[in-house]
PDB file of C-alpha atoms in Angstrom:
ATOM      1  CA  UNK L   1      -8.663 -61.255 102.744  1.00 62.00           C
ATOM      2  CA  UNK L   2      -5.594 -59.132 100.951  1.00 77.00           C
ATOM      3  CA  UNK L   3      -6.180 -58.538  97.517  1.00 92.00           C
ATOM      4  CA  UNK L   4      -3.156 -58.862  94.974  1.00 96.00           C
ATOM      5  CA  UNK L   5      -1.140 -56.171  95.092  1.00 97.00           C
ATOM      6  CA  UNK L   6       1.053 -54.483  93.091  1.00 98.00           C
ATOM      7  CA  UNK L   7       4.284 -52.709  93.680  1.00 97.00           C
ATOM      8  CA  UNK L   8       5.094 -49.773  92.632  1.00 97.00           C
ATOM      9  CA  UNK L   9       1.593 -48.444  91.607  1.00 96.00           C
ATOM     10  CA  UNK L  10       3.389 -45.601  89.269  1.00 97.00           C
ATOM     11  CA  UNK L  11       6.646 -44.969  87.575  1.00 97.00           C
ATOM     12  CA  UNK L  12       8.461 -43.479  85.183  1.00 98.00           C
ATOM     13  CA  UNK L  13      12.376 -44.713  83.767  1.00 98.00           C
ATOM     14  CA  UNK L  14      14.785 -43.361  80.830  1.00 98.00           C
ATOM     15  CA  UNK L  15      14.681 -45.013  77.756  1.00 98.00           C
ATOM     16  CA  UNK L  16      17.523 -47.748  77.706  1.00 98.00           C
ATOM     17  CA  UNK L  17      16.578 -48.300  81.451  1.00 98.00           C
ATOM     18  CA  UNK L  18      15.395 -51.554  82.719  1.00 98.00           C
ATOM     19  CA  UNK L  19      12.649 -51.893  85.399  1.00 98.00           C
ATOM     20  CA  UNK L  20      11.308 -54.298  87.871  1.00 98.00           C
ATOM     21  CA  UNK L  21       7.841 -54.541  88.600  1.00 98.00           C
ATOM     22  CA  UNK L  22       6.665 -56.859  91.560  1.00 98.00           C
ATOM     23  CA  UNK L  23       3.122 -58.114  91.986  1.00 98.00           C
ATOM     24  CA  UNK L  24       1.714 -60.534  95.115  1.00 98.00           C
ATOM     25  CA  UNK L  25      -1.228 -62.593  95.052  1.00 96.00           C
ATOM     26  CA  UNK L  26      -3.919 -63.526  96.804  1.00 95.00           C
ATOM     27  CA  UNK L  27      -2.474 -65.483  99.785  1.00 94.00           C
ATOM     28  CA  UNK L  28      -3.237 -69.611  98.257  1.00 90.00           C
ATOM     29  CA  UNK L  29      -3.231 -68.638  95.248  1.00 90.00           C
ATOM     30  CA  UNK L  30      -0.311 -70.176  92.885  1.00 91.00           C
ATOM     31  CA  UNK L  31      -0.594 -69.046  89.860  1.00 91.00           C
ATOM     32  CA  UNK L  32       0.168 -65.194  87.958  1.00 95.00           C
ATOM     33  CA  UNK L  33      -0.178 -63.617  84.999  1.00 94.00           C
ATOM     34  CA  UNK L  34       0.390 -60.648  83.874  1.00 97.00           C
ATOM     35  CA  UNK L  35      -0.591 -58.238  81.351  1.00 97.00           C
ATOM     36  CA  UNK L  36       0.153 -55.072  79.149  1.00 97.00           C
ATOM     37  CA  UNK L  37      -2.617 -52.296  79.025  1.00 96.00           C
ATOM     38  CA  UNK L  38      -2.153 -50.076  76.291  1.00 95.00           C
ATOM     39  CA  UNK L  39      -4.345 -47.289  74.774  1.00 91.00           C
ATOM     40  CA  UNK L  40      -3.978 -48.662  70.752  1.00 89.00           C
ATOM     41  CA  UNK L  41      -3.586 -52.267  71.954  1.00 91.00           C
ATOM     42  CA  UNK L  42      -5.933 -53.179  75.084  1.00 91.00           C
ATOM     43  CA  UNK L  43      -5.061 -55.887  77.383  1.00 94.00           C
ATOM     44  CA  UNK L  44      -2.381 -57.775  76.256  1.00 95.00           C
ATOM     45  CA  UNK L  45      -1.101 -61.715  77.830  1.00 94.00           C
ATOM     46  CA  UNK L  46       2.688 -61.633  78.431  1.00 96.00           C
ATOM     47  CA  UNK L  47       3.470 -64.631  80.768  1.00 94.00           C
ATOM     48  CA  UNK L  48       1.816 -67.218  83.522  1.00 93.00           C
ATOM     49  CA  UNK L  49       3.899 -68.335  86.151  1.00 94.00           C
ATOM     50  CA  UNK L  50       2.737 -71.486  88.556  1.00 91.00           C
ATOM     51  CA  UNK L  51       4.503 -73.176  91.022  1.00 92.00           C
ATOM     52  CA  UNK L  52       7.998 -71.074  89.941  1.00 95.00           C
ATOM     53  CA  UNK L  53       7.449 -72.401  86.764  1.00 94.00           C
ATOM     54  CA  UNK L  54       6.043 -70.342  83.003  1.00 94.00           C
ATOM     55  CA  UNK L  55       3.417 -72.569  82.016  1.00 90.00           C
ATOM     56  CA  UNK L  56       2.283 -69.842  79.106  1.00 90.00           C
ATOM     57  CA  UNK L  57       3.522 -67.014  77.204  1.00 93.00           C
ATOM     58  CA  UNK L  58       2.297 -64.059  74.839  1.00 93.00           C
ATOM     59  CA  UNK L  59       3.821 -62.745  71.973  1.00 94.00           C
ATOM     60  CA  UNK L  60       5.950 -60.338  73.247  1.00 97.00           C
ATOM     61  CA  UNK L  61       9.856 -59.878  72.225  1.00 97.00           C
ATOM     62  CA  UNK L  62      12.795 -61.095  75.001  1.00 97.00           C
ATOM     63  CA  UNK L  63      13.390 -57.724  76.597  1.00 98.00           C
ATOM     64  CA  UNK L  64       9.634 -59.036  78.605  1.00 98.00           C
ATOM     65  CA  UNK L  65      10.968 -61.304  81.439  1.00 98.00           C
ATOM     66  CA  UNK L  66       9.296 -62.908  84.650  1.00 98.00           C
ATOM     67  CA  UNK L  67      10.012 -65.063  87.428  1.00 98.00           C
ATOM     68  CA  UNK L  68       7.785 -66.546  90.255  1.00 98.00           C
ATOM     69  CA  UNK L  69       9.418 -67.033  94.064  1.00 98.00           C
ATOM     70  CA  UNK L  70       8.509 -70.095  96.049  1.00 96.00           C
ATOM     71  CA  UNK L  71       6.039 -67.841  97.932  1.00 96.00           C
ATOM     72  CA  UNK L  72       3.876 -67.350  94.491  1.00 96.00           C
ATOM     73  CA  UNK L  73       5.347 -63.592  94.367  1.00 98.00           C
ATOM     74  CA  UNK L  74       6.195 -62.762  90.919  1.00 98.00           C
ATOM     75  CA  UNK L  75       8.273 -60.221  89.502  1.00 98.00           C
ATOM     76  CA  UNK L  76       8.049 -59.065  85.944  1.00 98.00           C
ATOM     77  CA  UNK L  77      11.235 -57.184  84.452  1.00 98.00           C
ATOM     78  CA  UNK L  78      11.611 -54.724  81.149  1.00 98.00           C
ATOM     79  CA  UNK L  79      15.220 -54.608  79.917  1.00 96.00           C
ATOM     80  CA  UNK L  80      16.298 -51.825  77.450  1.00 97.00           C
ATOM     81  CA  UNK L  81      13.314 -50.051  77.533  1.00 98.00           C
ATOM     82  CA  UNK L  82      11.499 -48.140  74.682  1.00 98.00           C
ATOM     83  CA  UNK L  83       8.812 -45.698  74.467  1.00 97.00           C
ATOM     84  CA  UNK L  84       6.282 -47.924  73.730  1.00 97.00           C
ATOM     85  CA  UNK L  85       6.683 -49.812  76.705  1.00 98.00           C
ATOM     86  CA  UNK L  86       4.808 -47.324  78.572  1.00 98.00           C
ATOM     87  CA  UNK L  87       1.629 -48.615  79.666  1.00 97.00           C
ATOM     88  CA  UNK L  88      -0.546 -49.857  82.602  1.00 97.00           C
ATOM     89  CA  UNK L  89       0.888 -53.476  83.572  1.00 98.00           C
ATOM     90  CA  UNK L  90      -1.696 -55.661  85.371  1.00 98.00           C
ATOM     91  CA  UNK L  91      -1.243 -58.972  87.186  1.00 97.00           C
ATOM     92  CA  UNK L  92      -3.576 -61.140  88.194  1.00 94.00           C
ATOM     93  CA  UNK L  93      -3.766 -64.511  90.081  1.00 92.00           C
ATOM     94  CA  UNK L  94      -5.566 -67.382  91.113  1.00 88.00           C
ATOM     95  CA  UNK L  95      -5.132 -71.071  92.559  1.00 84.00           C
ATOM     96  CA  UNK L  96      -3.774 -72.507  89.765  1.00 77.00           C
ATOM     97  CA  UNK L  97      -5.393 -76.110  89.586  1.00 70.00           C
ATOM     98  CA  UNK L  98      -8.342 -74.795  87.441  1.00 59.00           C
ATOM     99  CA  UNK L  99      -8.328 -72.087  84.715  1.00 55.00           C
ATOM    100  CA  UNK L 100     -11.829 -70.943  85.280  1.00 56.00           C
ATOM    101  CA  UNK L 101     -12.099 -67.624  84.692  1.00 55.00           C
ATOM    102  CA  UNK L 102     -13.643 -66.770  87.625  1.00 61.00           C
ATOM    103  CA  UNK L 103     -10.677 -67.548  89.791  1.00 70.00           C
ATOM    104  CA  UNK L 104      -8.662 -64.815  88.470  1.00 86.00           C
ATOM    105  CA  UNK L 105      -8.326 -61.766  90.670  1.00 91.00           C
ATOM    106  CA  UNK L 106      -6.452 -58.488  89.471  1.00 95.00           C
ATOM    107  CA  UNK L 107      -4.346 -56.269  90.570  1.00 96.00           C
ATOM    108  CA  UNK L 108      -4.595 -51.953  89.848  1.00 95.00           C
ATOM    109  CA  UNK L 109      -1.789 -52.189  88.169  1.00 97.00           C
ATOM    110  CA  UNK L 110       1.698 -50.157  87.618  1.00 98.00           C
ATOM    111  CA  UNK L 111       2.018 -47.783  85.623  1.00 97.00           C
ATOM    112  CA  UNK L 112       5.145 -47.350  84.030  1.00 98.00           C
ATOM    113  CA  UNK L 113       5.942 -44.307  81.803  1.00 98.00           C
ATOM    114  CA  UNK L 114       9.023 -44.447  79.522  1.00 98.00           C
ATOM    115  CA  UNK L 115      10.641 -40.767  78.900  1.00 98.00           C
TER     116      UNK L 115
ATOM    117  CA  UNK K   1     -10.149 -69.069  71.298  1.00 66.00           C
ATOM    118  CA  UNK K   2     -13.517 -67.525  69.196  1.00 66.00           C
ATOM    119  CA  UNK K   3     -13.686 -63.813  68.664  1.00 88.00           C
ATOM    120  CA  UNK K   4     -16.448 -61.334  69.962  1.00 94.00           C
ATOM    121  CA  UNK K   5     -18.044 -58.341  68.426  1.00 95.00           C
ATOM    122  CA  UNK K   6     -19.112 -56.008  71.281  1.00 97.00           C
ATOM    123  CA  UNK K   7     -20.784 -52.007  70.192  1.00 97.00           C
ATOM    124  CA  UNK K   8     -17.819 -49.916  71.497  1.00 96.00           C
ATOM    125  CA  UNK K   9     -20.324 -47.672  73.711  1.00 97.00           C
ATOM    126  CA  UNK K  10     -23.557 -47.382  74.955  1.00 98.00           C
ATOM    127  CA  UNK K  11     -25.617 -45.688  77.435  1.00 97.00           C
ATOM    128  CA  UNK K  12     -27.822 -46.663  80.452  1.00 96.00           C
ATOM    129  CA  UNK K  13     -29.546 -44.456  82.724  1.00 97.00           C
ATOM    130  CA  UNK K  14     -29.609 -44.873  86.786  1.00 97.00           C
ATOM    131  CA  UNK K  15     -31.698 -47.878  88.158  1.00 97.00           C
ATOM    132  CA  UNK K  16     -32.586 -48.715  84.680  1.00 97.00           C
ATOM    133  CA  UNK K  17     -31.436 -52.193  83.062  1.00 97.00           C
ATOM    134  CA  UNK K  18     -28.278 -52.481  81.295  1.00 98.00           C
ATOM    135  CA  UNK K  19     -28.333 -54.660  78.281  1.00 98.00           C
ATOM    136  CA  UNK K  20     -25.205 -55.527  76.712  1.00 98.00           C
ATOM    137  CA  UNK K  21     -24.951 -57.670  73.788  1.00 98.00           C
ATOM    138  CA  UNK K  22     -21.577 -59.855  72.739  1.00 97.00           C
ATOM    139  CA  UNK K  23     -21.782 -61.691  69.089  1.00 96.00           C
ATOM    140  CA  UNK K  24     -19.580 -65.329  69.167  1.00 95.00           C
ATOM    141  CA  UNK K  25     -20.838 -66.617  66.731  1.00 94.00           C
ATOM    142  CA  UNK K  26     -17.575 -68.917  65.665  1.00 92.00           C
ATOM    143  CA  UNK K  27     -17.869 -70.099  69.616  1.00 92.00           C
ATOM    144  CA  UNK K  28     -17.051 -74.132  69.621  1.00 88.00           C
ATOM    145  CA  UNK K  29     -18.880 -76.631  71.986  1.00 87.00           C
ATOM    146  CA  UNK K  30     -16.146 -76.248  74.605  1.00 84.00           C
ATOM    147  CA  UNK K  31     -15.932 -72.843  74.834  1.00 87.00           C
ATOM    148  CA  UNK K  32     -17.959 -70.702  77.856  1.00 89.00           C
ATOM    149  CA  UNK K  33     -18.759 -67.033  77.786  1.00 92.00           C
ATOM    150  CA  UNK K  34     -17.033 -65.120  80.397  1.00 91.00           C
ATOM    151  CA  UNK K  35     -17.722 -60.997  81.515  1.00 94.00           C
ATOM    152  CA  UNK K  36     -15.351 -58.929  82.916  1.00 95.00           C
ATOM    153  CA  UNK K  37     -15.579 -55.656  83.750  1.00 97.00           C
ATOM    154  CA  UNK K  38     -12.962 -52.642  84.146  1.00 97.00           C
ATOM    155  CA  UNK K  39     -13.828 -49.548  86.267  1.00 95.00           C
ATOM    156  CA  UNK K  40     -11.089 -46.713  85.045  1.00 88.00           C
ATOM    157  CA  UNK K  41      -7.598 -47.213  86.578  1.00 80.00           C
ATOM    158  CA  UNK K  42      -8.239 -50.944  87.910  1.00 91.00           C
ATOM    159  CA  UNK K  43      -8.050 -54.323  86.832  1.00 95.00           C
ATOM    160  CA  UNK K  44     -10.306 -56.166  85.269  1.00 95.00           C
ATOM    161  CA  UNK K  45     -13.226 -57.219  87.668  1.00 94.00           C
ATOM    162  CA  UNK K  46     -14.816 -61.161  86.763  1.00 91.00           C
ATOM    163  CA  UNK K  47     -18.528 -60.746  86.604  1.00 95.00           C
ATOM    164  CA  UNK K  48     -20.085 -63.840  85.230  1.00 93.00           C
ATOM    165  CA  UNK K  49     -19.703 -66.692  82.744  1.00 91.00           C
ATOM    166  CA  UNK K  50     -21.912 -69.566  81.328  1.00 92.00           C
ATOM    167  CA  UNK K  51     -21.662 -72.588  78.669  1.00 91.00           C
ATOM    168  CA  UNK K  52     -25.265 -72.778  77.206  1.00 91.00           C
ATOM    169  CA  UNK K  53     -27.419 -71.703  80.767  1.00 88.00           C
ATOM    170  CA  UNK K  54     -28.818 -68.615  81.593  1.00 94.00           C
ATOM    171  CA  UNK K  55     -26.411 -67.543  84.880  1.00 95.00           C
ATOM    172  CA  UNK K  56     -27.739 -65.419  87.346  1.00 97.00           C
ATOM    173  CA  UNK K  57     -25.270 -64.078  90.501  1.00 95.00           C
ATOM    174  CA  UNK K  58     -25.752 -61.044  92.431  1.00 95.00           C
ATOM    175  CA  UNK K  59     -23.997 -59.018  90.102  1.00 94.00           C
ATOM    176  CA  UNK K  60     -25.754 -59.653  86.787  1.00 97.00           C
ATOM    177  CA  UNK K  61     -27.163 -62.649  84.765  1.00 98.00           C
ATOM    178  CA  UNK K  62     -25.887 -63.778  81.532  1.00 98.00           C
ATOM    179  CA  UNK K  63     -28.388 -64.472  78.808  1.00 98.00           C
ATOM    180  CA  UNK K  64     -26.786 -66.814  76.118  1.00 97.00           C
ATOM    181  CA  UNK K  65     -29.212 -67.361  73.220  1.00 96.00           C
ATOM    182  CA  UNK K  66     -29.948 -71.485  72.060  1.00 95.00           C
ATOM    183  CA  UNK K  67     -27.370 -71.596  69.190  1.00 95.00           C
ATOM    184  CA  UNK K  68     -24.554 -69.640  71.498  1.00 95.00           C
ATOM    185  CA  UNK K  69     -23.853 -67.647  69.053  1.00 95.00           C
ATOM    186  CA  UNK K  70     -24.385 -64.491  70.914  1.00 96.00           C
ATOM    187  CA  UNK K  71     -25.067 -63.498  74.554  1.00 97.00           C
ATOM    188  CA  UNK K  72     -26.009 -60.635  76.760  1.00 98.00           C
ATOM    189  CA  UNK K  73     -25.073 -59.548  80.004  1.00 98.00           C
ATOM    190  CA  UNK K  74     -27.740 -57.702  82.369  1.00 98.00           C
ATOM    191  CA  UNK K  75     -27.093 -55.508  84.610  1.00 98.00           C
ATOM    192  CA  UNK K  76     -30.854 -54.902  86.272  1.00 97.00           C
ATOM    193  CA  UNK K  77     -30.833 -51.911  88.091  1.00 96.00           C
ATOM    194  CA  UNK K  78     -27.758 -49.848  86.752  1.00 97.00           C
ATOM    195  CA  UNK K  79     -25.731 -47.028  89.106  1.00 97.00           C
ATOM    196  CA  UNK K  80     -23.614 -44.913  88.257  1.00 97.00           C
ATOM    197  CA  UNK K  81     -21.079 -47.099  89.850  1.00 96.00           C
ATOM    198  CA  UNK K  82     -21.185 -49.434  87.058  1.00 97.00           C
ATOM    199  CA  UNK K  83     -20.080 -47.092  84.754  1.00 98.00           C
ATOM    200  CA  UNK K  84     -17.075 -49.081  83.183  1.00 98.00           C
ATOM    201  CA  UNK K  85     -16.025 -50.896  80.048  1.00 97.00           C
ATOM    202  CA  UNK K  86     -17.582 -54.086  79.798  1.00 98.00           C
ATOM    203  CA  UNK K  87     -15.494 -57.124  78.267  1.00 96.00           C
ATOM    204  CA  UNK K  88     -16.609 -60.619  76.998  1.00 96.00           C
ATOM    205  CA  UNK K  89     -14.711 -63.417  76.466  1.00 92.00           C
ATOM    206  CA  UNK K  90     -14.823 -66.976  74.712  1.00 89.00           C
ATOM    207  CA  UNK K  91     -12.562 -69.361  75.731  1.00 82.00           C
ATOM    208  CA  UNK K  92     -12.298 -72.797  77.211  1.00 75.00           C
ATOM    209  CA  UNK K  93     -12.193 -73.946  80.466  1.00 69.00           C
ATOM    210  CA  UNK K  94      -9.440 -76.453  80.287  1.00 60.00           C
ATOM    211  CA  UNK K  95      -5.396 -75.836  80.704  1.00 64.00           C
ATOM    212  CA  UNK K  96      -3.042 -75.717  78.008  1.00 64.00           C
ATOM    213  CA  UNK K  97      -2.010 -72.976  76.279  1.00 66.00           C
ATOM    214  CA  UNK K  98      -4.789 -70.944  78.667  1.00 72.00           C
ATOM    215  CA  UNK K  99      -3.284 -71.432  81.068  1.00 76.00           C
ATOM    216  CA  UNK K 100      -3.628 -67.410  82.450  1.00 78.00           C
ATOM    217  CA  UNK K 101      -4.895 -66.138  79.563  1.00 83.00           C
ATOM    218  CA  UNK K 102      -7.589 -64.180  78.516  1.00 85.00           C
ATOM    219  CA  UNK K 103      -7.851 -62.566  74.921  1.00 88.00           C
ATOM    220  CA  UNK K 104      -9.634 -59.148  76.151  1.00 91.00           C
ATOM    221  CA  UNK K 105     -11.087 -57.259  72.621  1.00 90.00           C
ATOM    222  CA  UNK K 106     -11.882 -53.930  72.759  1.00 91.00           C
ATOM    223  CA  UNK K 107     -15.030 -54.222  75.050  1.00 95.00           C
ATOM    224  CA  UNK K 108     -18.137 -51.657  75.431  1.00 97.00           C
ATOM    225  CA  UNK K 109     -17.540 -48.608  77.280  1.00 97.00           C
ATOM    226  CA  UNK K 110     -20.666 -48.298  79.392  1.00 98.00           C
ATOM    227  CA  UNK K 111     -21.724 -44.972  80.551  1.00 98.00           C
ATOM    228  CA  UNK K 112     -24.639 -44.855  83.515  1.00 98.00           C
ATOM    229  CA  UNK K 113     -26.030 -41.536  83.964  1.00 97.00           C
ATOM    230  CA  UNK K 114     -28.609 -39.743  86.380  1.00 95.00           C
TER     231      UNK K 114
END
């Protein structure tokens, strides 16, 4: 079966930009999460989306927003961006009902690079 | 969720056994081990994961010692394919505020050479 993928796998934006990164999952699978992948700060939780709905959130500031369709494709958007925000940004999902680890499949990622 | 302490590298060479060690030792009674792996430029790859059972799959087996306060994942006959940076994770299994989350530390970069 597909694997989640992840749209677009590379990109690079202005500083003040915003940017929309879009991420499908494993068809069944209801839930996504996504993450920051930084050299000085690893993988890093930003948000989990189920059923249209955040269920969980990291500690990252406002500019860091998601959404989930009815068709469990999620879409994560960077307003304002800085610098810092570049990174590798990974989703990941899985069915949702259970949080076993094992049920979480990633994506390879965008990787955004802020000039 | 309990923190790990992983050695940040290590070395392995091909068709050897990989041993690599995680310390929990703050782990609570609810809490599994979990081991992920990341092979440069993808995502993180689930491996295995156990509560207080030695787990065997056909990827590795997990080795958690009696007092789960440390663990080691085996890889038994390493390629160079496996070369990667290994992660392990404590958390628990239920929903809450895990729901999608998994608190990745540094890991141990593990290099597999001829």
């Amino acid at each position: 079966k597909a694997g989640v993928t992840q749209t677009p796998r590379y990109l690079i934006k202005t500083r003040g930009q915003q940017v929309t990164l879009s991420c499908s999952p494993i068809s069944g699978h209801r839930s996504v999460s996504w993450y920051q992948q930084t050299p000085g700060q690893g993988l890093q939780f930003l948000f989990e989306y189920f059923s249209e709905t955040q269920r969980n959130k990291g500690n990252f500031p406002g500019r860091f927003s998601g959404r989930q369709f009815s068709n469990s494709r999620s879409e994560m958007n960077v307003s304002t961006l800085e610098l810092g925000d570049s990174a590798l940004y990974l989703c990941a999902s899985s069915l949702g009902f259970s949080t076993g680890v094992e049920g979480y499949t990633f994506g390879s990622g965008t990787r955004l690079t802020v000039v | 969720d309990a923190k790990t302490t992983q050695p940040p590298s290590m070395d392995c060479a091909e068709g050897r056994a990989a041993n690599l060690p995680c310390n929990h030792s703050t782990i609570s009674g609810n809490e599994y081990v979990y081991w992920y792996r990341q092979i440069h430029s993808q995502g993180p790859q689930y491996i295995i994961h156990g509560l207080k059972n030695n787990e065997t799959n056909e990827m590795a087996s997990l080795i958690i010692t009696e007092d789960r306060k440390s663990s080691t994942l085996i890889l038994p006959h390493a390629t160079l394919r496996d070369t990667a940076v290994y992660y392990c994770i404590v958390r628990v299994e239920a929903g809450g505020t895990s729901y999608g989350k998994l608190t990745f530390g540094q890991g141990t970069i593990l290099t597999v050479h001829p």
